[in-house]
Structure formats: structure tokens, C-alpha cells
Short mmCIF file of N, CA and C in Angstrom, two decimals:
data_model
loop_
_atom_site.label_atom_id
_atom_site.label_comp_id
_atom_site.label_asym_id
_atom_site.label_seq_id
_atom_site.Cartn_x
_atom_site.Cartn_y
_atom_site.Cartn_z
N VAL A 705 -74.48 9.97 -50.75
CA VAL A 705 -73.94 10.30 -52.07
C VAL A 705 -72.70 11.17 -51.91
N GLN A 706 -71.63 10.75 -52.54
CA GLN A 706 -70.40 11.54 -52.52
C GLN A 706 -70.30 12.32 -53.84
N LEU A 707 -70.00 13.59 -53.72
CA LEU A 707 -69.86 14.44 -54.90
C LEU A 707 -68.45 14.99 -54.93
N VAL A 708 -67.80 14.90 -56.06
CA VAL A 708 -66.42 15.37 -56.19
C VAL A 708 -66.31 16.26 -57.43
N GLU A 709 -65.93 17.51 -57.19
CA GLU A 709 -65.78 18.46 -58.29
C GLU A 709 -64.37 18.42 -58.86
N SER A 710 -64.27 18.81 -60.11
CA SER A 710 -62.97 18.95 -60.76
C SER A 710 -63.09 19.99 -61.87
N GLY A 711 -61.95 20.43 -62.37
CA GLY A 711 -61.96 21.33 -63.51
C GLY A 711 -61.71 22.78 -63.20
N GLY A 712 -61.57 23.11 -61.93
CA GLY A 712 -61.30 24.49 -61.59
C GLY A 712 -59.90 24.90 -62.01
N GLY A 713 -59.63 26.19 -61.91
CA GLY A 713 -58.31 26.68 -62.26
C GLY A 713 -58.32 28.17 -62.45
N SER A 714 -57.27 28.66 -63.09
CA SER A 714 -57.12 30.09 -63.33
C SER A 714 -57.29 30.37 -64.81
N VAL A 715 -57.97 31.45 -65.11
CA VAL A 715 -58.23 31.81 -66.50
C VAL A 715 -58.33 33.32 -66.60
N GLN A 716 -58.02 33.84 -67.75
CA GLN A 716 -58.15 35.28 -67.95
C GLN A 716 -59.60 35.63 -68.26
N ALA A 717 -59.95 36.83 -67.94
CA ALA A 717 -61.29 37.31 -68.24
C ALA A 717 -61.60 37.13 -69.72
N GLY A 718 -62.80 36.65 -69.97
CA GLY A 718 -63.21 36.36 -71.34
C GLY A 718 -62.99 34.92 -71.74
N GLY A 719 -62.24 34.19 -70.92
CA GLY A 719 -61.94 32.80 -71.21
C GLY A 719 -63.04 31.86 -70.76
N SER A 720 -62.75 30.57 -70.87
CA SER A 720 -63.74 29.53 -70.55
C SER A 720 -63.13 28.47 -69.64
N LEU A 721 -63.98 27.86 -68.87
CA LEU A 721 -63.61 26.70 -68.06
C LEU A 721 -64.80 25.76 -68.04
N ARG A 722 -64.52 24.49 -67.85
CA ARG A 722 -65.58 23.50 -67.70
C ARG A 722 -65.37 22.76 -66.40
N LEU A 723 -66.36 22.83 -65.53
CA LEU A 723 -66.32 22.12 -64.26
C LEU A 723 -67.09 20.81 -64.39
N SER A 724 -66.64 19.82 -63.66
CA SER A 724 -67.34 18.53 -63.62
C SER A 724 -67.56 18.11 -62.19
N CYS A 725 -68.60 17.35 -61.98
CA CYS A 725 -68.92 16.83 -60.66
C CYS A 725 -69.29 15.36 -60.83
N ALA A 726 -68.53 14.49 -60.17
CA ALA A 726 -68.80 13.05 -60.24
C ALA A 726 -69.55 12.61 -59.00
N ALA A 727 -70.63 11.88 -59.22
CA ALA A 727 -71.45 11.39 -58.12
C ALA A 727 -71.18 9.91 -57.91
N SER A 728 -71.20 9.50 -56.66
CA SER A 728 -70.88 8.11 -56.33
C SER A 728 -72.05 7.17 -56.57
N GLU A 729 -73.25 7.72 -56.70
CA GLU A 729 -74.43 6.89 -56.89
C GLU A 729 -75.27 7.46 -58.03
N TYR A 730 -76.24 6.65 -58.46
CA TYR A 730 -77.13 7.13 -59.50
C TYR A 730 -77.90 8.35 -59.01
N THR A 731 -77.99 9.32 -59.88
CA THR A 731 -78.68 10.56 -59.52
C THR A 731 -79.74 10.89 -60.55
N TYR A 732 -80.56 9.90 -60.86
CA TYR A 732 -81.64 10.17 -61.80
C TYR A 732 -82.96 9.80 -61.13
N GLY A 733 -84.05 10.18 -61.76
CA GLY A 733 -85.36 9.89 -61.18
C GLY A 733 -85.68 10.86 -60.06
N SER A 734 -86.37 11.93 -60.38
CA SER A 734 -86.76 12.95 -59.39
C SER A 734 -85.55 13.48 -58.63
N TYR A 735 -84.49 13.73 -59.33
CA TYR A 735 -83.25 14.18 -58.70
C TYR A 735 -82.89 15.56 -59.23
N CYS A 736 -82.51 16.41 -58.32
CA CYS A 736 -82.10 17.77 -58.68
C CYS A 736 -80.63 17.95 -58.33
N MET A 737 -79.89 18.53 -59.25
CA MET A 737 -78.50 18.85 -58.98
C MET A 737 -78.22 20.27 -59.42
N GLY A 738 -77.19 20.83 -58.82
CA GLY A 738 -76.89 22.21 -59.16
C GLY A 738 -75.47 22.60 -58.82
N TRP A 739 -75.12 23.78 -59.28
CA TRP A 739 -73.82 24.38 -58.98
C TRP A 739 -74.04 25.64 -58.15
N PHE A 740 -73.18 25.80 -57.16
CA PHE A 740 -73.19 26.97 -56.30
C PHE A 740 -71.79 27.55 -56.29
N ARG A 741 -71.68 28.77 -55.82
CA ARG A 741 -70.36 29.37 -55.68
C ARG A 741 -70.35 30.29 -54.47
N GLN A 742 -69.15 30.45 -53.94
CA GLN A 742 -68.98 31.37 -52.82
C GLN A 742 -67.64 32.05 -52.94
N ALA A 743 -67.68 33.37 -52.98
CA ALA A 743 -66.47 34.18 -53.03
C ALA A 743 -66.13 34.62 -51.61
N PRO A 744 -64.88 34.91 -51.35
CA PRO A 744 -64.49 35.35 -50.00
C PRO A 744 -65.29 36.56 -49.56
N GLY A 745 -65.85 36.46 -48.35
CA GLY A 745 -66.60 37.56 -47.80
C GLY A 745 -68.00 37.71 -48.34
N LYS A 746 -68.41 36.79 -49.20
CA LYS A 746 -69.75 36.86 -49.77
C LYS A 746 -70.55 35.62 -49.41
N GLU A 747 -71.87 35.74 -49.53
CA GLU A 747 -72.73 34.60 -49.26
C GLU A 747 -72.68 33.62 -50.43
N ARG A 748 -73.02 32.39 -50.10
CA ARG A 748 -73.11 31.37 -51.15
C ARG A 748 -74.22 31.74 -52.12
N GLU A 749 -73.94 31.51 -53.39
CA GLU A 749 -74.88 31.88 -54.45
C GLU A 749 -75.15 30.66 -55.33
N ALA A 750 -76.41 30.42 -55.59
CA ALA A 750 -76.75 29.36 -56.53
C ALA A 750 -76.50 29.85 -57.94
N VAL A 751 -75.85 29.01 -58.74
CA VAL A 751 -75.48 29.40 -60.10
C VAL A 751 -76.43 28.80 -61.13
N ALA A 752 -76.68 27.50 -61.00
CA ALA A 752 -77.53 26.82 -61.98
C ALA A 752 -78.04 25.52 -61.39
N THR A 753 -79.19 25.08 -61.84
CA THR A 753 -79.75 23.80 -61.41
C THR A 753 -80.25 23.04 -62.62
N ILE A 754 -80.34 21.71 -62.46
CA ILE A 754 -80.89 20.88 -63.51
C ILE A 754 -81.66 19.75 -62.87
N TYR A 755 -82.86 19.51 -63.37
CA TYR A 755 -83.68 18.44 -62.84
C TYR A 755 -83.53 17.20 -63.70
N SER A 756 -84.07 16.10 -63.21
CA SER A 756 -83.93 14.84 -63.93
C SER A 756 -84.62 14.86 -65.28
N ASP A 757 -85.57 15.79 -65.46
CA ASP A 757 -86.24 15.86 -66.77
C ASP A 757 -85.51 16.79 -67.73
N GLY A 758 -84.37 17.32 -67.27
CA GLY A 758 -83.55 18.18 -68.11
C GLY A 758 -83.83 19.65 -68.00
N SER A 759 -84.84 20.02 -67.23
CA SER A 759 -85.16 21.43 -67.08
C SER A 759 -84.08 22.13 -66.25
N THR A 760 -83.78 23.36 -66.61
CA THR A 760 -82.69 24.09 -65.97
C THR A 760 -83.15 25.46 -65.50
N THR A 761 -82.43 25.96 -64.50
CA THR A 761 -82.59 27.35 -64.09
C THR A 761 -81.20 27.94 -63.89
N TYR A 762 -81.09 29.24 -64.06
CA TYR A 762 -79.80 29.92 -63.94
C TYR A 762 -79.96 31.20 -63.12
N ALA A 763 -78.90 31.54 -62.42
CA ALA A 763 -78.84 32.85 -61.80
C ALA A 763 -78.75 33.89 -62.90
N HIS A 764 -79.32 35.04 -62.63
CA HIS A 764 -79.33 36.11 -63.64
C HIS A 764 -77.91 36.48 -64.04
N SER A 765 -76.99 36.43 -63.10
CA SER A 765 -75.63 36.88 -63.34
C SER A 765 -74.86 35.99 -64.32
N VAL A 766 -75.33 34.76 -64.54
CA VAL A 766 -74.59 33.85 -65.42
C VAL A 766 -75.39 33.43 -66.64
N ARG A 767 -76.63 33.84 -66.70
CA ARG A 767 -77.49 33.41 -67.81
C ARG A 767 -76.91 33.84 -69.13
N GLY A 768 -76.85 32.91 -70.07
CA GLY A 768 -76.29 33.20 -71.38
C GLY A 768 -74.80 32.95 -71.47
N ARG A 769 -74.15 32.78 -70.32
CA ARG A 769 -72.70 32.51 -70.32
C ARG A 769 -72.38 31.11 -69.82
N PHE A 770 -73.16 30.62 -68.87
CA PHE A 770 -72.92 29.31 -68.28
C PHE A 770 -73.98 28.32 -68.77
N THR A 771 -73.58 27.07 -68.89
CA THR A 771 -74.51 26.02 -69.28
C THR A 771 -74.31 24.82 -68.38
N ILE A 772 -75.39 24.39 -67.73
CA ILE A 772 -75.33 23.21 -66.89
C ILE A 772 -75.84 22.02 -67.68
N SER A 773 -75.20 20.87 -67.48
CA SER A 773 -75.63 19.67 -68.18
C SER A 773 -75.37 18.46 -67.30
N LYS A 774 -76.03 17.36 -67.63
CA LYS A 774 -75.95 16.18 -66.78
C LYS A 774 -75.87 14.94 -67.67
N ASP A 775 -74.97 14.06 -67.32
CA ASP A 775 -74.82 12.79 -68.03
C ASP A 775 -75.26 11.69 -67.09
N ASN A 776 -76.47 11.21 -67.26
CA ASN A 776 -76.99 10.18 -66.35
C ASN A 776 -76.19 8.90 -66.42
N ALA A 777 -75.72 8.56 -67.60
CA ALA A 777 -74.96 7.31 -67.74
C ALA A 777 -73.66 7.36 -66.96
N GLU A 778 -73.09 8.53 -66.86
CA GLU A 778 -71.81 8.67 -66.18
C GLU A 778 -71.97 9.23 -64.77
N ASN A 779 -73.20 9.49 -64.34
CA ASN A 779 -73.42 10.13 -63.03
C ASN A 779 -72.58 11.38 -62.89
N ALA A 780 -72.55 12.18 -63.94
CA ALA A 780 -71.71 13.37 -63.95
C ALA A 780 -72.55 14.61 -64.20
N LEU A 781 -72.12 15.67 -63.57
CA LEU A 781 -72.75 16.98 -63.73
C LEU A 781 -71.67 17.94 -64.21
N ASP A 782 -71.96 18.71 -65.24
CA ASP A 782 -70.98 19.64 -65.78
C ASP A 782 -71.50 21.07 -65.73
N LEU A 783 -70.55 22.00 -65.75
CA LEU A 783 -70.88 23.41 -65.86
C LEU A 783 -69.89 24.03 -66.85
N GLN A 784 -70.37 24.37 -68.02
CA GLN A 784 -69.55 25.06 -69.01
C GLN A 784 -69.65 26.55 -68.76
N MET A 785 -68.50 27.18 -68.52
CA MET A 785 -68.49 28.60 -68.21
C MET A 785 -67.74 29.34 -69.29
N ASN A 786 -68.43 30.21 -69.98
CA ASN A 786 -67.83 31.01 -71.05
C ASN A 786 -67.87 32.48 -70.68
N SER A 787 -67.09 33.26 -71.40
CA SER A 787 -67.06 34.72 -71.18
C SER A 787 -66.90 35.05 -69.71
N LEU A 788 -65.94 34.41 -69.08
CA LEU A 788 -65.77 34.57 -67.64
C LEU A 788 -65.38 36.00 -67.28
N LYS A 789 -65.88 36.44 -66.15
CA LYS A 789 -65.64 37.78 -65.64
C LYS A 789 -64.91 37.69 -64.31
N LEU A 790 -64.31 38.80 -63.91
CA LEU A 790 -63.62 38.83 -62.62
C LEU A 790 -64.55 38.43 -61.49
N ASP A 791 -65.80 38.84 -61.57
CA ASP A 791 -66.78 38.54 -60.52
C ASP A 791 -67.13 37.06 -60.43
N ASP A 792 -66.71 36.27 -61.40
CA ASP A 792 -66.98 34.83 -61.35
C ASP A 792 -65.98 34.10 -60.47
N THR A 793 -64.96 34.79 -60.00
CA THR A 793 -63.98 34.18 -59.12
C THR A 793 -64.64 33.73 -57.83
N ALA A 794 -64.49 32.44 -57.51
CA ALA A 794 -65.15 31.87 -56.32
C ALA A 794 -64.76 30.40 -56.22
N THR A 795 -65.14 29.81 -55.08
CA THR A 795 -65.11 28.36 -54.97
C THR A 795 -66.46 27.84 -55.43
N TYR A 796 -66.42 26.89 -56.35
CA TYR A 796 -67.65 26.34 -56.93
C TYR A 796 -67.93 24.96 -56.33
N TYR A 797 -69.18 24.77 -55.97
CA TYR A 797 -69.62 23.52 -55.35
C TYR A 797 -70.75 22.91 -56.16
N CYS A 798 -70.77 21.60 -56.24
CA CYS A 798 -71.95 20.94 -56.77
C CYS A 798 -72.75 20.37 -55.60
N ALA A 799 -74.01 20.27 -55.79
CA ALA A 799 -74.90 19.78 -54.75
C ALA A 799 -76.09 19.09 -55.39
N GLY A 800 -76.74 18.24 -54.62
CA GLY A 800 -77.90 17.56 -55.16
C GLY A 800 -78.66 16.80 -54.12
N ASP A 801 -79.86 16.37 -54.50
CA ASP A 801 -80.68 15.54 -53.63
C ASP A 801 -81.89 15.09 -54.41
N ARG A 802 -82.55 14.09 -53.86
CA ARG A 802 -83.80 13.62 -54.45
C ARG A 802 -84.90 14.54 -53.97
N LEU A 803 -85.33 15.42 -54.84
CA LEU A 803 -86.30 16.46 -54.51
C LEU A 803 -87.35 16.56 -55.59
N GLY A 804 -88.46 17.13 -55.20
CA GLY A 804 -89.50 17.39 -56.18
C GLY A 804 -89.08 18.48 -57.14
N ARG A 805 -89.72 18.51 -58.28
CA ARG A 805 -89.35 19.48 -59.31
C ARG A 805 -89.50 20.91 -58.81
N ASP A 806 -90.43 21.15 -57.92
CA ASP A 806 -90.66 22.50 -57.40
C ASP A 806 -89.46 23.02 -56.62
N TRP A 807 -88.63 22.12 -56.11
CA TRP A 807 -87.46 22.53 -55.35
C TRP A 807 -86.26 22.82 -56.26
N CYS A 808 -86.36 22.41 -57.51
CA CYS A 808 -85.19 22.44 -58.37
C CYS A 808 -85.06 23.78 -59.09
N ASN A 809 -84.63 24.78 -58.36
CA ASN A 809 -84.37 26.08 -58.95
C ASN A 809 -83.31 26.79 -58.11
N VAL A 810 -82.77 27.86 -58.63
CA VAL A 810 -81.67 28.54 -57.95
C VAL A 810 -82.11 29.18 -56.64
N ASP A 811 -83.40 29.34 -56.44
CA ASP A 811 -83.88 29.95 -55.20
C ASP A 811 -84.00 28.96 -54.06
N LEU A 812 -84.27 27.69 -54.38
CA LEU A 812 -84.62 26.73 -53.33
C LEU A 812 -83.65 25.57 -53.15
N LEU A 813 -82.91 25.18 -54.18
CA LEU A 813 -82.08 23.98 -54.05
C LEU A 813 -81.12 24.07 -52.88
N GLY A 814 -80.56 25.23 -52.64
CA GLY A 814 -79.61 25.38 -51.55
C GLY A 814 -80.19 25.03 -50.19
N ARG A 815 -81.49 25.20 -50.05
CA ARG A 815 -82.14 24.89 -48.77
C ARG A 815 -82.46 23.40 -48.65
N GLY A 816 -82.61 22.75 -49.79
CA GLY A 816 -83.07 21.36 -49.75
C GLY A 816 -82.00 20.31 -49.95
N ALA A 817 -80.90 20.67 -50.58
CA ALA A 817 -79.89 19.66 -50.92
C ALA A 817 -79.11 19.22 -49.70
N ARG A 818 -79.00 17.89 -49.54
CA ARG A 818 -78.22 17.33 -48.44
C ARG A 818 -76.78 16.99 -48.85
N TYR A 819 -76.55 16.79 -50.12
CA TYR A 819 -75.26 16.30 -50.58
C TYR A 819 -74.48 17.41 -51.27
N TRP A 820 -73.27 17.63 -50.78
CA TRP A 820 -72.44 18.71 -51.30
C TRP A 820 -71.02 18.20 -51.54
N GLY A 821 -70.41 18.74 -52.57
CA GLY A 821 -69.01 18.45 -52.81
C GLY A 821 -68.11 19.35 -51.98
N GLN A 822 -66.82 19.14 -52.12
CA GLN A 822 -65.84 19.90 -51.36
C GLN A 822 -65.46 21.22 -52.02
N GLY A 823 -65.79 21.36 -53.27
CA GLY A 823 -65.54 22.62 -53.96
C GLY A 823 -64.29 22.59 -54.82
N THR A 824 -64.30 23.44 -55.84
CA THR A 824 -63.14 23.63 -56.70
C THR A 824 -63.01 25.12 -56.99
N GLN A 825 -61.77 25.59 -56.94
CA GLN A 825 -61.53 27.03 -57.04
C GLN A 825 -61.47 27.48 -58.50
N VAL A 826 -62.15 28.57 -58.78
CA VAL A 826 -62.09 29.23 -60.09
C VAL A 826 -61.60 30.65 -59.87
N THR A 827 -60.52 31.00 -60.53
CA THR A 827 -59.96 32.34 -60.41
C THR A 827 -59.88 32.98 -61.79
N VAL A 828 -60.53 34.12 -61.93
CA VAL A 828 -60.54 34.85 -63.18
C VAL A 828 -59.72 36.12 -62.99
N SER A 829 -58.74 36.32 -63.85
CA SER A 829 -57.85 37.47 -63.72
C SER A 829 -57.95 38.35 -64.96
N SER A 830 -57.53 39.59 -64.78
CA SER A 830 -57.60 40.55 -65.89
C SER A 830 -56.37 40.48 -66.76
#
């Protein structure tokens, strides 16, 4: 499965961005996808996940500001980011794999996902 992110860019604090991830194959039926980010000098952090049944999990740092969604018909994964903060600056990656529902959360998906995109940069400035 090839994953390609788009939608990154520069925005002022308080602004919004929407990231998209296009998958080369169908990603439904016991499939988990998610967004991760990594800032320079920091470890990779899981941001949000979504399972094929629509259930979602979010990192505490983005809950209430970010929304993950999935369009099965388009094989697309989106991340709507609102009220962006300076700390949200990072390279954002989408990832996914055919996993059980128990794996589909911000704590475990990073360990189980085999398919990763190349990343898209998000820069939040003051």
C-alpha cells in the first residue's frame, strides 16, 4: 500500500490546516489508519487513529482541536487541524495496516503499522 500525504504548509497560530492522505489500495475491512507527527529533536508521536468501524482515538495534546476522518470510497484519510499552536509544528505522516481493533489507538498503531507515507511539513508561526 502506498500512502501519499498532502495539505501541509505554513499557518499562523490559531489558524487551520487540513491534511489528506491518499492510499493506493482499498483500506477498509478491519483496517486501521492514523496520523503521526515528528518534530526536530523529538520522538514520533501518534496524533489520531481511525478504525474501519469509524471509532477514533486522539492524543491528549490535540483532542478537541484535530479531527480525523476517512472516506472509504476515495481511499482517503484526512486530518482537520484547528486552533493550531506553535507546538504543532512537525512533519506529519499517515500510516495504516490491516489490524485488529485492539491495535487501533494512539498507543499501539505505531508499533503495528507497516505502511507509512513520506510526510508533509506543517509549520505554525506566531
